[in-house]
Coordinates of C-alpha atoms in Angstrom, one line a residue:
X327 CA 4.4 2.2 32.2
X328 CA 5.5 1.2 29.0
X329 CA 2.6 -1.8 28.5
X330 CA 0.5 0.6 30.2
X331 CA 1.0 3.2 27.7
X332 CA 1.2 1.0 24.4
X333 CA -2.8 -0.3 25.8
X334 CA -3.9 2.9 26.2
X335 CA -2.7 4.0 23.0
X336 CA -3.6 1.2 21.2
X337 CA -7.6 1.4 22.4
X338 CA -7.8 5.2 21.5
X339 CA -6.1 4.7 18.6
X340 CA -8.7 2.0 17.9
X341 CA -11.8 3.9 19.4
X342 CA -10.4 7.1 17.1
X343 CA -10.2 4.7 13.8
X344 CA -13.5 2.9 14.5
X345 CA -15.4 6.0 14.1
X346 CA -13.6 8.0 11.3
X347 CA -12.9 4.9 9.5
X348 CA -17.0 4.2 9.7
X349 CA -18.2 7.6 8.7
X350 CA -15.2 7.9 5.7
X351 CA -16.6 4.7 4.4
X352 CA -19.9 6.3 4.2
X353 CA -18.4 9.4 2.7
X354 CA -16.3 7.6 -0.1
X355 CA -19.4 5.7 -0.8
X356 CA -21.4 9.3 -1.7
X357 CA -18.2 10.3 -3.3
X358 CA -18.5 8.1 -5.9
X359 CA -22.3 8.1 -6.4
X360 CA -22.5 11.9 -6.6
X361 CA -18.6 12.8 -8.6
X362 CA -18.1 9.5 -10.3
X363 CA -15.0 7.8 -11.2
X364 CA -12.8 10.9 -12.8
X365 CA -12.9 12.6 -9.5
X366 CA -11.8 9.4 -7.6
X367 CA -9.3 8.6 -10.0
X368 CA -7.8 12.2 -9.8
X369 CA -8.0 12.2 -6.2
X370 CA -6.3 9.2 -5.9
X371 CA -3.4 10.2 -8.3
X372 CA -3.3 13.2 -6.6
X373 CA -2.6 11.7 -3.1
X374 CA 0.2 9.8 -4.7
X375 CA 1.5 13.0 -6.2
X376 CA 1.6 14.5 -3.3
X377 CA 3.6 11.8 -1.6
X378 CA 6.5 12.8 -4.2
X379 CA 6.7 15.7 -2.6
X380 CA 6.8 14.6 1.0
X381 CA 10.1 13.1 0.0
X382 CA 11.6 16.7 1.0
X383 CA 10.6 15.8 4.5
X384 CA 13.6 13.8 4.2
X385 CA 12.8 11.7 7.2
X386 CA 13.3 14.3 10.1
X387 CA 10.5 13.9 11.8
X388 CA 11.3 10.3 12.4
X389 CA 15.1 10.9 13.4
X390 CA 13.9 13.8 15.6
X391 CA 11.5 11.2 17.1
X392 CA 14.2 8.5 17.9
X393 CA 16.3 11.0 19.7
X394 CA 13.6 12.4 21.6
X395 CA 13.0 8.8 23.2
X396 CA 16.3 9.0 25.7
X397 CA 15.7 12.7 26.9
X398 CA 12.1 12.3 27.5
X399 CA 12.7 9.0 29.7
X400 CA 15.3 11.0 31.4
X401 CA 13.7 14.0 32.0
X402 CA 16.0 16.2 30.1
X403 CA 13.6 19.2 29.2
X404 CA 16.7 21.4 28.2
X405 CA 17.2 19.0 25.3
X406 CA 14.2 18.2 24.3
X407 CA 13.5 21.7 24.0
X408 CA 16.5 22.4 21.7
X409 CA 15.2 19.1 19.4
X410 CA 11.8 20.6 19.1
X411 CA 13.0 23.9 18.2
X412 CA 15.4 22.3 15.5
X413 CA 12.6 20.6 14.5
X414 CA 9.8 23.4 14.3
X415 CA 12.1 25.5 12.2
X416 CA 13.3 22.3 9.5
X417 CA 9.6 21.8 9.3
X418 CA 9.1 25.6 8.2
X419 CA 12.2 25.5 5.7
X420 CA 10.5 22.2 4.3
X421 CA 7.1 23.7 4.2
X422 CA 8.0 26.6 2.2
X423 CA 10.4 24.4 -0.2
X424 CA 7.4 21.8 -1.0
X425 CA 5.3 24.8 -1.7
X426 CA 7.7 25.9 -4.6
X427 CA 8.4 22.3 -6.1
X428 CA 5.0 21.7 -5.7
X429 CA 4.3 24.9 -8.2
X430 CA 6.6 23.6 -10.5
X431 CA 5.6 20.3 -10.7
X432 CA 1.9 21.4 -11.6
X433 CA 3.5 21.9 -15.0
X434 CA 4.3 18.3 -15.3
X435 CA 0.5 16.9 -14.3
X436 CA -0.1 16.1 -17.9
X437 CA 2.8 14.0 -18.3
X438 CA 0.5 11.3 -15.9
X439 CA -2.5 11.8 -17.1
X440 CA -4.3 12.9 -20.2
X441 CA -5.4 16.1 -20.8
X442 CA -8.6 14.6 -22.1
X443 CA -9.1 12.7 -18.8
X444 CA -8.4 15.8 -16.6
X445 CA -11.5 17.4 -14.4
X446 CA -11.9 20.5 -15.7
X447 CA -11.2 22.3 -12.2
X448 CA -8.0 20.6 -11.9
X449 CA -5.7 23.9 -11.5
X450 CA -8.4 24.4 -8.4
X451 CA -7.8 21.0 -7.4
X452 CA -4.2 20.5 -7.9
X453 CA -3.6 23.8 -5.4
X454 CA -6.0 23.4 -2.9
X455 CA -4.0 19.8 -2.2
X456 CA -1.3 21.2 -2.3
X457 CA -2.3 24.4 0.3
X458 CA -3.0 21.2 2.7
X459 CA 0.1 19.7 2.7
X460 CA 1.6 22.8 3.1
X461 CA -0.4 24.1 5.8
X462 CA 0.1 20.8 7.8
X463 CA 4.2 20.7 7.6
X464 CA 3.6 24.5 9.3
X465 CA 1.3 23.1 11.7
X466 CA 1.9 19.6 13.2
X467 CA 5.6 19.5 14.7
X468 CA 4.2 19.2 18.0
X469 CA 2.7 15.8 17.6
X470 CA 6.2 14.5 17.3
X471 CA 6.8 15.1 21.3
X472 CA 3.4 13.9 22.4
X473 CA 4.0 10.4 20.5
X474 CA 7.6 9.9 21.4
X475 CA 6.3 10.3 25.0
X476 CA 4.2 7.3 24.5
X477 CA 0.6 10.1 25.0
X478 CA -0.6 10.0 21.7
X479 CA -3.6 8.7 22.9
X480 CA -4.8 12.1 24.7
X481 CA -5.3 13.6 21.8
X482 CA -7.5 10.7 20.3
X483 CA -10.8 12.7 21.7
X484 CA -9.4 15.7 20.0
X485 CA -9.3 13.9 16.7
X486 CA -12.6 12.0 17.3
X487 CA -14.3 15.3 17.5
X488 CA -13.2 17.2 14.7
X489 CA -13.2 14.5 12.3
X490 CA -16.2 13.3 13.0
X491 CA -18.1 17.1 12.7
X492 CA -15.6 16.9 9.2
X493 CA -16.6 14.0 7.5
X494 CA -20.7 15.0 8.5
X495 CA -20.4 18.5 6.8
X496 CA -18.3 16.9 3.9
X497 CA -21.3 14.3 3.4
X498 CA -23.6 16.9 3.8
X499 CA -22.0 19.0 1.1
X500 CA -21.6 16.4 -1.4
X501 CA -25.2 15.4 -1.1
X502 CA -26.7 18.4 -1.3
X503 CA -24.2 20.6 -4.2
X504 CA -22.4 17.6 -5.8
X505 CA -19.5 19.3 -5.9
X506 CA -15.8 18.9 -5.4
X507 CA -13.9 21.7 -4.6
X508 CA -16.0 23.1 -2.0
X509 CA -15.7 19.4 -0.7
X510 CA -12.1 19.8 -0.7
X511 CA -12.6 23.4 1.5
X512 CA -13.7 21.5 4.3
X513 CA -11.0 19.1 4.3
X514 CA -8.3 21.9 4.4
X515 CA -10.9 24.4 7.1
X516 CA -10.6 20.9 9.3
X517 CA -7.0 20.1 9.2
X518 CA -6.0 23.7 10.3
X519 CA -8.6 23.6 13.0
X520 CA -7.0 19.8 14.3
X521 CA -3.6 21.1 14.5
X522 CA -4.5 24.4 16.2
X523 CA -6.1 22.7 18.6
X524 CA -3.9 19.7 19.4
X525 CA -0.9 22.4 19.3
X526 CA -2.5 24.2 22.0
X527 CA -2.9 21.0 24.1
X528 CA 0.4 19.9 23.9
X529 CA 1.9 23.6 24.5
X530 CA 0.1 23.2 27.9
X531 CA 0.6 19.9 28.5
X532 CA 4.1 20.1 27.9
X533 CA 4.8 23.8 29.7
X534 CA 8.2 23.4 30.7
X535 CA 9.5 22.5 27.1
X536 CA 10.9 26.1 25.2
X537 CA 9.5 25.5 21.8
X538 CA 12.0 28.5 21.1
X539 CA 15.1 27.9 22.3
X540 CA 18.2 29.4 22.1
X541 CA 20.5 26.6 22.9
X542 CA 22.6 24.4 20.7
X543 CA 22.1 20.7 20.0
X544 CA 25.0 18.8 21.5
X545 CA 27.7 17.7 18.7
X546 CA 26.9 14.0 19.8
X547 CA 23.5 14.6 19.2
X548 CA 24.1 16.5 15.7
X549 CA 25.9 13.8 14.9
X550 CA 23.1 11.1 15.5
X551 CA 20.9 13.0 13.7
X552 CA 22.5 13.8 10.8
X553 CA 23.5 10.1 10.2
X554 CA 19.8 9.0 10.8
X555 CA 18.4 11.3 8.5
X556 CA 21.2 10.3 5.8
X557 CA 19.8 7.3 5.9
X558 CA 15.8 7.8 6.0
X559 CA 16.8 10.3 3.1
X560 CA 17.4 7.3 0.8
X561 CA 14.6 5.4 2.9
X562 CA 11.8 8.2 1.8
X563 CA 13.1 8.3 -1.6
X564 CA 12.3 4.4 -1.8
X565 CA 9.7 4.1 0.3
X566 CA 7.9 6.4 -2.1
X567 CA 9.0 4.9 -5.4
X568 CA 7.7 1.2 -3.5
X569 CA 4.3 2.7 -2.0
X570 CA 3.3 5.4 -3.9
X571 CA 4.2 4.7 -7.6
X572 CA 1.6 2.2 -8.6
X573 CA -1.2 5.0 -9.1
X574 CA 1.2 7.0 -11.2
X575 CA 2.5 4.0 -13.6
X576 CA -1.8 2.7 -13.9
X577 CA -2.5 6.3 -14.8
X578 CA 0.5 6.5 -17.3
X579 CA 0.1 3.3 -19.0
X580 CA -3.3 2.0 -18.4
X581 CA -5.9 5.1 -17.6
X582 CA -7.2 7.1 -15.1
X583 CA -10.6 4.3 -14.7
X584 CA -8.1 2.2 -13.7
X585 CA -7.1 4.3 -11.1
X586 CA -10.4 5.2 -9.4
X587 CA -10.7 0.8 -9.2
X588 CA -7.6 0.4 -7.9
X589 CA -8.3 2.8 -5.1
X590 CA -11.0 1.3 -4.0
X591 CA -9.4 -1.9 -3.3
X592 CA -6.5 0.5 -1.3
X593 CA -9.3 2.2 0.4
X594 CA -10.4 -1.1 1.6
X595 CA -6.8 -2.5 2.3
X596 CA -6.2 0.6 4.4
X597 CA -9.0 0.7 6.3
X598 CA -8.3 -2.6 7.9
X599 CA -4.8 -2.2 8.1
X600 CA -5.2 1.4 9.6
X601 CA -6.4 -1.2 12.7
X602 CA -3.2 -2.8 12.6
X603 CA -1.1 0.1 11.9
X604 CA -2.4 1.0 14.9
X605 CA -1.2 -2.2 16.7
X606 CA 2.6 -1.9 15.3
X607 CA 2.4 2.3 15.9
X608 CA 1.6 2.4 19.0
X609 CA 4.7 0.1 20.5
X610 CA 7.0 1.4 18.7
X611 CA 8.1 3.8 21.4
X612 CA 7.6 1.7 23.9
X613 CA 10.3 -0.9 21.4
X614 CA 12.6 2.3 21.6
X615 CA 12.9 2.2 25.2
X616 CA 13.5 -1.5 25.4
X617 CA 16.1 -1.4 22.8
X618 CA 17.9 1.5 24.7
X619 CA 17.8 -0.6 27.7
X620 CA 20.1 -2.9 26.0
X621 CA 18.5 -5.9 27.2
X622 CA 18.4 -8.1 23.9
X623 CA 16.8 -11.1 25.1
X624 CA 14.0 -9.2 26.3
X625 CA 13.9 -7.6 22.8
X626 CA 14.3 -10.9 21.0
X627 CA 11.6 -12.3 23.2
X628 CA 8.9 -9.5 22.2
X629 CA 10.1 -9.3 18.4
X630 CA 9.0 -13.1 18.1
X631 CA 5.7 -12.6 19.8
X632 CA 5.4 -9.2 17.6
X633 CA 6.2 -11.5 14.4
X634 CA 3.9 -14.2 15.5
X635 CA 1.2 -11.6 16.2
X636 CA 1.5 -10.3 12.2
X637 CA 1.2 -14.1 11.3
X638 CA -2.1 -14.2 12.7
X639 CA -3.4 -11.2 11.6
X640 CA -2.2 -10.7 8.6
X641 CA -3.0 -14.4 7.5
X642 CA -6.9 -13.9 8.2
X643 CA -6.8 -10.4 7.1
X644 CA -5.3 -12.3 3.5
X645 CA -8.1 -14.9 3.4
X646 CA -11.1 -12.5 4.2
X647 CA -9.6 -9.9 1.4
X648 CA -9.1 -12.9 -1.3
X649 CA -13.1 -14.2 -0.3
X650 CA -14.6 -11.1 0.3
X651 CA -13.2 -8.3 -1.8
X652 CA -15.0 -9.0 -5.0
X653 CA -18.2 -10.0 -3.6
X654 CA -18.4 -7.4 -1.2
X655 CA -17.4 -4.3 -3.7
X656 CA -19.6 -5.9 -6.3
X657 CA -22.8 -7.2 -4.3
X658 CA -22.9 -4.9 -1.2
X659 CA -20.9 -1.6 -2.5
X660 CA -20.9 0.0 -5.7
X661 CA -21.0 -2.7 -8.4
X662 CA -19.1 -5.1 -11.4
X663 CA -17.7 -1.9 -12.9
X664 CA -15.8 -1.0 -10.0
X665 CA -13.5 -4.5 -9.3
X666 CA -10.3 -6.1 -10.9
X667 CA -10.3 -10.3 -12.3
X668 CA -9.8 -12.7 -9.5
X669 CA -5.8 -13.0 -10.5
X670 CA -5.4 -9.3 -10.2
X671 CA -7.4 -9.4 -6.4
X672 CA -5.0 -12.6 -5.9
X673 CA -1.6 -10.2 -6.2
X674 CA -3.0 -7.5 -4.1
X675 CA -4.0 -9.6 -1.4
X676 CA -0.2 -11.2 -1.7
X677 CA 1.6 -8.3 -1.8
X678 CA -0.2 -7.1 1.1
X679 CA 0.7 -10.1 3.5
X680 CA 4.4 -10.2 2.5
X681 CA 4.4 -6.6 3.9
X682 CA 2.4 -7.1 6.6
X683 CA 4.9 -10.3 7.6
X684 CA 7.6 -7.2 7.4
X685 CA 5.9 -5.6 10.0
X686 CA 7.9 -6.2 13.1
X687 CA 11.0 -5.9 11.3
X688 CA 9.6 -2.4 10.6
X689 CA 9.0 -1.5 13.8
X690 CA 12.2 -2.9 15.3
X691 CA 13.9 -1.0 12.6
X692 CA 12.7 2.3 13.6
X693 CA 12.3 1.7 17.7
X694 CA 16.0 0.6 17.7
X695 CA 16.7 3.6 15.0
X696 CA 18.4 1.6 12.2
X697 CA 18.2 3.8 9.3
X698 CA 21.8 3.7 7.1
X699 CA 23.0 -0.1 8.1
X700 CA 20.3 -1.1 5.5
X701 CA 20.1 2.2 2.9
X702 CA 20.7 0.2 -0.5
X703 CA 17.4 -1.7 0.3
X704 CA 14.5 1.3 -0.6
X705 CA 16.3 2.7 -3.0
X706 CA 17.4 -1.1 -5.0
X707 CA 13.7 -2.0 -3.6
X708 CA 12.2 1.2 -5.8
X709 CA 14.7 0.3 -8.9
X710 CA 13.5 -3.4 -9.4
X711 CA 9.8 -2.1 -8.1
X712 CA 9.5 0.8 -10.5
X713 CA 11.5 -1.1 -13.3
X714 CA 9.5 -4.1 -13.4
X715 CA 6.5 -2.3 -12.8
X716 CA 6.4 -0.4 -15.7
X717 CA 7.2 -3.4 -17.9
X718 CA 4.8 -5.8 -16.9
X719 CA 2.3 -2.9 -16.3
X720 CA 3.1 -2.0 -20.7
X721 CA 2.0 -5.7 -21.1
X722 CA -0.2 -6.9 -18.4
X723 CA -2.2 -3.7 -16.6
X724 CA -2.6 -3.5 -13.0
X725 CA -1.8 -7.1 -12.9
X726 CA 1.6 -6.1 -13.6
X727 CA 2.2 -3.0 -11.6
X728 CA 1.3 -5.1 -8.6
X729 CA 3.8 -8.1 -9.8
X730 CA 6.5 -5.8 -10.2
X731 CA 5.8 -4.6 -6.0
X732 CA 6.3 -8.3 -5.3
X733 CA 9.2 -9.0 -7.1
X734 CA 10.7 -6.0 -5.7
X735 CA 10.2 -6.6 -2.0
X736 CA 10.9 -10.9 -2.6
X737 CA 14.6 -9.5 -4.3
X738 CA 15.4 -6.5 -1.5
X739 CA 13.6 -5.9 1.6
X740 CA 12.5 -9.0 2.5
X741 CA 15.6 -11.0 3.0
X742 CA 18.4 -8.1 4.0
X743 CA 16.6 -6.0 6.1
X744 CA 16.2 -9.3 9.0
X745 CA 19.9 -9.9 8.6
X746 CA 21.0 -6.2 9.4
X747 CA 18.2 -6.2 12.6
X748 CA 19.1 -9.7 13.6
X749 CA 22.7 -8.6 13.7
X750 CA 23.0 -4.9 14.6
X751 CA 20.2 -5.7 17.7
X752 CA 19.5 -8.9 18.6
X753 CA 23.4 -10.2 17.9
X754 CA 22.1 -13.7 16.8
X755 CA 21.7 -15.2 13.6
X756 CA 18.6 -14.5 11.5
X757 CA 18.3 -18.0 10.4
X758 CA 15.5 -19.0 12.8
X759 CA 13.3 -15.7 11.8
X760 CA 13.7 -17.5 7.9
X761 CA 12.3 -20.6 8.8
X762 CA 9.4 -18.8 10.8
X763 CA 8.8 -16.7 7.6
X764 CA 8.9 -19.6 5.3
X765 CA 6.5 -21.5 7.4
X766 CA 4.1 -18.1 7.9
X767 CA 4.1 -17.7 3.7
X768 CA 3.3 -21.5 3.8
X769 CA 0.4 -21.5 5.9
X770 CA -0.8 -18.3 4.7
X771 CA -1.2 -19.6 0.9
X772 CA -2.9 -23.0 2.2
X773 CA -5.1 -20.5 4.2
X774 CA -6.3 -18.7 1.7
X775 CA -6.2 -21.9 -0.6
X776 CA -8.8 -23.9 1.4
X777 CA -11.3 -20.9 2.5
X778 CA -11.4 -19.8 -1.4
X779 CA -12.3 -23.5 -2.5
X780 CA -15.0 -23.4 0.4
X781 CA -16.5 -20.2 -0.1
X782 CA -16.6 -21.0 -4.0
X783 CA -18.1 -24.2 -3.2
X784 CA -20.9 -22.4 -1.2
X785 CA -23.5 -20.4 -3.4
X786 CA -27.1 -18.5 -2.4
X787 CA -29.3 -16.7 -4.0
X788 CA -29.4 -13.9 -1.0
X789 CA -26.1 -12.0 -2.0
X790 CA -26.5 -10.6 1.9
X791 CA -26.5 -14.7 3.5
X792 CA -24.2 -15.5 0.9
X793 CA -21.4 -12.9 2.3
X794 CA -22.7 -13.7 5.8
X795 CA -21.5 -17.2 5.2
X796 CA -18.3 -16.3 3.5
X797 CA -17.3 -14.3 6.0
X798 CA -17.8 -17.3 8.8
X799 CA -15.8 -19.2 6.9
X800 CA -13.0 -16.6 6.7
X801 CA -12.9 -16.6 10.6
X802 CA -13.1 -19.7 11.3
X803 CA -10.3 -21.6 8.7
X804 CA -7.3 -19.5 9.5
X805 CA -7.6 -19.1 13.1
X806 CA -8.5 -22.7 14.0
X807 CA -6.1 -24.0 12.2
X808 CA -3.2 -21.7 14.1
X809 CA -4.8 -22.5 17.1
X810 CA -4.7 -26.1 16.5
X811 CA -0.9 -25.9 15.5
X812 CA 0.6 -23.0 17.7
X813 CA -1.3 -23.6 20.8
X814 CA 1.8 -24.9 22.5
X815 CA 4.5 -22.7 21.9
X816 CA 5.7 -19.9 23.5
X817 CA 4.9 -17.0 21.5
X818 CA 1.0 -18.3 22.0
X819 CA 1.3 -18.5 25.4
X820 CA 2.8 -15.3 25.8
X821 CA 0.1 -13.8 24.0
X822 CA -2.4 -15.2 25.3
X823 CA -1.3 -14.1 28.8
X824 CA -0.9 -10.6 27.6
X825 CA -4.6 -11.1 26.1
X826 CA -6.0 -12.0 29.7
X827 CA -4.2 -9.3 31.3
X828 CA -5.6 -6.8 28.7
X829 CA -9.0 -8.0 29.6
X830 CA -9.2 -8.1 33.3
X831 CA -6.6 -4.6 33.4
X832 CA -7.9 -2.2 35.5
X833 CA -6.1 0.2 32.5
X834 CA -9.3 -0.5 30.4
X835 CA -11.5 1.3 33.4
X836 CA -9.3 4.4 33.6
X837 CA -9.7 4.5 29.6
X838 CA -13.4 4.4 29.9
X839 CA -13.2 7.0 32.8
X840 CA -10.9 9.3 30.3
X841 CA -13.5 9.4 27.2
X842 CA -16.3 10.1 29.6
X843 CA -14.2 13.1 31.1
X844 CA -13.7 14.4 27.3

């Protein structure tokens, strides 16, 4: 069941992402044609504002989620009642506390960006995101159970729905009044109505779980608990200072045009990785149970075909970003204004595949619930990150806000975090994964090395066969070439089984069959 359930979450994840992905593109694109770059820029600052705040969260959902792995395989509804009770009421404490910090922080919006450079409905603005992220820590506990059950994928019609009927009126909207806040109505009207309704499915679907109880967590499982989250506390704290900085620091010491760029090129970034998020997301339960199985090999077996898997991926995903980025924002999208000089594209793209290479370490790290073993890392990740950043960004712009993201993960996460999962899970030496991830970084810069010199070499006057062409070339190069030099080890022909199976799987039907009955 476990396969069984990673595929089907993994192809309504997909299905879900296809669509919502599609008609956001479309959305973003009318976004900036009708509000212009101050309202993207302050949007995006905003989001990364907003993710200061969801430090308070502390990491309990994803402690709650790890313990919820054991009684769910074992049936133990009494338990997994008295988690999700625990959890309903944190959530509602944290809710309540963001709301507060979040009015006081208001007072501090100026400190980021100019007064000058501010919409002049930000007070509107500044509350209406923060009513959302509010509402949703009151709203979507549930989803917790559903995915550490391995279901998430029954709600994926839900989702389609909603979002889809969303992003139409919010298109609509923008066309037709050119105007933000009302823009920003819809988004909050939406994410209620998502909640409500995927609470009311889970409720049912999960009957015989008391999303009240009375009963007391067990003082081994407080104590599990309370170490995990001790841990992701220091994790969220980094993890935010690593991902969610850059905007803030390009705001503060470049401006808020800047900004709007920048996010463009995330937007972009995210949308493909949201595929392969996807991917990573939807095994990790299904990691969890293996790991609690205590069969290492197994794991070990998996974790290199996982690893191998991000190689592939994340190496073409590297050369179609550094060959396609520019031309396609600049030709096909919205223009020169909107893109960054080749060597600022070149860090983005790089500090994207080192953390996409970090991937299955990741994933192992939370299936196998490793969260204080390796604490020092986010938090001496965010120093170096946020110190360097801020330097090189005085002196170099985005170019140096993104260098300082590299330095900090090539000096913290990326070497320590494989020792501590190598060791703690695997009980083997970690020196094998280096040579692999030398070897990946290797082939990854001659990938994108040799596709850029082709594609440069290639020039039309038709911008559209031009990018047509371009984007052949980015297939082809970095996926022939691993073919040609992996085809006969095991991780290839492990996937490649899986791949066959996936194909032919009778699971595939039984998805089609669910959609139709939604």
């Amino acid at each position: 069941m476990r396969i069984q359930n990673s595929i089907r979450n993994i192809v309504f994840s997909l299905s879900n992402n296809i669509v919502t992905s599609l008609l956001g593109f479309i959305s973003r694109t009318i976004f900036i044609y009708t509000l212009g770059q101050s309202y993207l820029g302050i949007s995006a600052l905003l989001q990364n504002v907003f993710g200061l705040l969801s430090i308070s969260e502390l990491g309990i959902s994803t402690a709650i989620g790890f313990s919820l792995y054991k009684p769910l395989a074992e049936n133990n509804k009494k338990l997994v009642s008295t988690l999700m009770t625990i959890y309903k009421k944190a959530y509602r404490i944290i809710a309540i506390f963001i709301l507060i910090l979040g009015i006081v922080l208001y007072n501090y919006l100026d400190f980021f960006v100019e007064p000058s450079q501010q919409p002049k409905e930000i007070v509107y603005i500044y509350f209406m995101y923060l009513i959302n992220i509010v509402i949703g820590y009151f709203l979507s506990y549930k989803t917790t159970l559903i995915s550490s059950d391995q279901k998430a994928y029954e709600l994926v019609p839900i989702q389609i729905k909603i979002n889809t009927l969303t992003l139409l009126i919010q298109i609509v909207y923008l066309l037709v009044f050119k105007e933000y806040l009302g823009y920003l109505g819809i988004q909050i009207l939406s994410s209620i109505l998502v909640n409500f309704v995927q609470n009311r499915f889970i409720t049912k679907k999960y009957y015989d779980i008391n999303f009240k109880s009375n009963d007391k967590l067990p003082v081994n499982e407080r104590k599990i608990i309370a170490k995990n989250i001790s841990g992701l506390m220091i994790a969220k704290l980094g993890d935010f200072c690593v991902n969610s900085t850059d905007n803030l620091i390009i705001s503060k010491f470049v401006d808020l045009a800047s900004v709007a760029i920048y996010s463009n090129y995330i937007l972009l970034r995210n949308l493909v990785n949201g595929y392969i998020g996807i991917l990573f997301g939807s095994i990790t339960a299904g990691f969890g149970n293996l790991v609690a199985e205590g069969n290492e090999k197994k794991s070990l077996e998996i974790f290199n075909v996982l690893f191998f898997v991000s190689f592939i991926i994340y190496s073409f995903e590297a050369v179609s970003f550094i060959c396609l980025l520019n031309p396609f924002i600049k030709d096909l999208w919205i223009g020169s204004e909107y893109i960054f000089p080749f060597n600022t594209v070149l860090l983005i793209v790089i500090n994207n595949y080192l953390t996409g290479l970090r991937m299955p370490i990741i994933t192992m790290k939370s299936a196998a619930g490793i969260y204080l073993e390796d604490a020092w890392v986010p938090f001496g990740f965010a120093i170096i990150n946020l110190g360097a950043s801020i330097v090189l960004g005085k002196y170099f712009g985005v170019f140096g806000v993104i260098l300082g993201s590299i330095i900090g993960s090539l000096c913290t996460a990326d070497w320590y975090r494989p020792i501590v999962i190598f060791k703690k899970v695997f009980k083997i030496s970690s020196w094998n994964y280096f040579k692999n991830y030398i070897k990946y970084i290797i082939l990854g810069g001659f990938y994108m090395i040799i596709s850029v010199y082709i594609c440069n070499s290639i020039v039309y006057s038709n911008v559209l066969v031009n990018f047509i062409i371009k984007c052949l070339i980015c297939i082809i190069i970095p996926n022939i070439i691993t073919i040609i030099l992996f085809h006969n080890t095991d991780e290839f022909r492990y996937l490649y089984t899986i791949m066959r199976n996936i194909v032919n799987s009778r699971y595939i039907n039984e998805i089609k069959g669910k959609f139709n009955e939604n």
